[in-house]
Amino acid sequence: MDNEMINFKLQELPTDDERNRYLRGVLGKHDCEITFTKVNGEARTMPCTLRTEAMPLREANEFHQTRLYKPETLSVFCLDKSEWRSFRVMNVTNIKIL
């Protein structure tokens, strides 16, 4: 799948839920560079993923917090900060597979 096709498909998705599911699918298979507009209006480019292999293993005493699904936001593992970050799915302007 090439970057141009991924971006074209994303722009065609009209709802938060459809965009969220599509982005989760792409990020579950690839490390990507996501460009989005932050809530304060600044542009941000973030290398991120949802691939299990790219995330650090949990410590035995670390617990998993389950959160309610919010289609308007997506939490991803930020590769340059090695932390979880989130963004609004409708603010994504570009996706690039790394």
Coordinates of C-alpha atoms in Angstrom, one line a residue:
M1 CA 0.0 0.0 0.0
D2 CA 1.5 3.3 -1.0
N3 CA 1.4 6.6 1.0
E4 CA -0.7 8.4 -1.7
M5 CA -3.4 5.7 -1.6
I6 CA -3.5 5.7 2.2
N7 CA -3.9 9.5 2.3
F8 CA -6.6 9.5 -0.4
K9 CA -8.6 6.8 1.4
L10 CA -8.3 8.6 4.7
Q11 CA -9.6 11.9 3.2
E12 CA -12.6 10.0 1.8
L13 CA -13.7 8.7 5.3
P14 CA -16.4 11.1 6.6
T15 CA -16.8 10.0 10.3
D16 CA -14.6 9.9 13.3
D17 CA -15.3 6.2 13.8
E18 CA -14.4 5.3 10.2
R19 CA -11.2 7.3 10.4
N20 CA -10.3 5.8 13.8
R21 CA -10.8 2.2 12.6
Y22 CA -8.8 2.9 9.3
L23 CA -5.9 4.5 11.2
R24 CA -5.8 1.7 13.7
G25 CA -5.6 -0.8 10.8
V26 CA -2.7 1.0 9.1
L27 CA -0.8 1.6 12.4
G28 CA -1.4 -2.0 13.5
K29 CA 0.6 -3.2 10.5
H30 CA 3.2 -0.4 10.0
D31 CA 5.3 2.2 11.8
C32 CA 4.1 5.5 10.4
E33 CA 4.8 9.2 10.4
I34 CA 1.4 10.9 11.2
T35 CA 1.1 14.7 10.5
F36 CA -1.8 16.3 12.3
T37 CA -3.0 19.7 13.6
K38 CA -2.8 19.9 17.4
V39 CA -5.7 21.4 19.3
N40 CA -3.7 24.7 19.7
G41 CA -3.4 24.9 15.9
E42 CA 0.2 23.9 15.5
A43 CA 1.2 21.2 13.0
R44 CA 2.9 18.1 14.5
T45 CA 4.6 15.2 12.8
M46 CA 4.9 12.1 15.0
P47 CA 6.5 8.8 14.3
C48 CA 4.1 6.2 15.8
T49 CA 2.7 2.7 15.7
L50 CA 0.2 0.3 17.2
R51 CA 2.4 -2.7 16.3
T52 CA 2.9 -4.9 19.4
E53 CA 6.4 -5.8 18.4
A54 CA 7.5 -2.1 18.4
M55 CA 6.2 -1.4 21.9
P56 CA 8.1 -2.1 25.1
L57 CA 7.1 -5.1 27.2
R58 CA 5.1 -4.4 30.3
E59 CA 6.6 -5.0 33.7
A60 CA 4.9 -7.7 35.7
N61 CA 3.6 -5.3 38.3
E62 CA 2.3 -2.8 35.6
F63 CA -1.4 -3.1 35.0
H64 CA -3.4 -2.3 31.8
Q65 CA -6.0 0.4 32.1
T66 CA -9.0 0.0 29.9
R67 CA -10.5 3.1 28.6
L68 CA -13.8 3.8 26.8
Y69 CA -13.6 3.9 23.0
K70 CA -13.7 7.5 21.9
P71 CA -13.9 7.6 18.1
E72 CA -12.7 11.2 17.8
T73 CA -9.3 10.4 19.3
L74 CA -6.7 7.7 18.8
S75 CA -4.0 6.7 21.3
V76 CA -0.7 5.5 19.7
F77 CA 2.8 4.6 20.8
C78 CA 5.1 7.5 19.9
L79 CA 8.4 6.1 18.6
D80 CA 10.6 9.1 19.2
K81 CA 9.4 9.7 22.8
S82 CA 8.7 6.1 23.7
E83 CA 5.4 7.1 25.3
W84 CA 1.7 6.9 24.6
R85 CA 0.3 10.0 22.8
S86 CA -3.1 10.8 21.3
F87 CA -4.5 13.0 18.5
R88 CA -7.9 13.8 17.0
V89 CA -8.5 11.6 14.0
M90 CA -10.2 14.4 12.0
N91 CA -7.0 16.6 12.4
V92 CA -4.8 14.1 10.6
T93 CA -3.4 15.7 7.4
N94 CA -0.9 13.1 6.2
I95 CA 0.2 9.6 6.8
K96 CA 3.6 8.2 5.6
I97 CA 4.7 4.6 6.1
L98 CA 8.2 4.4 7.5

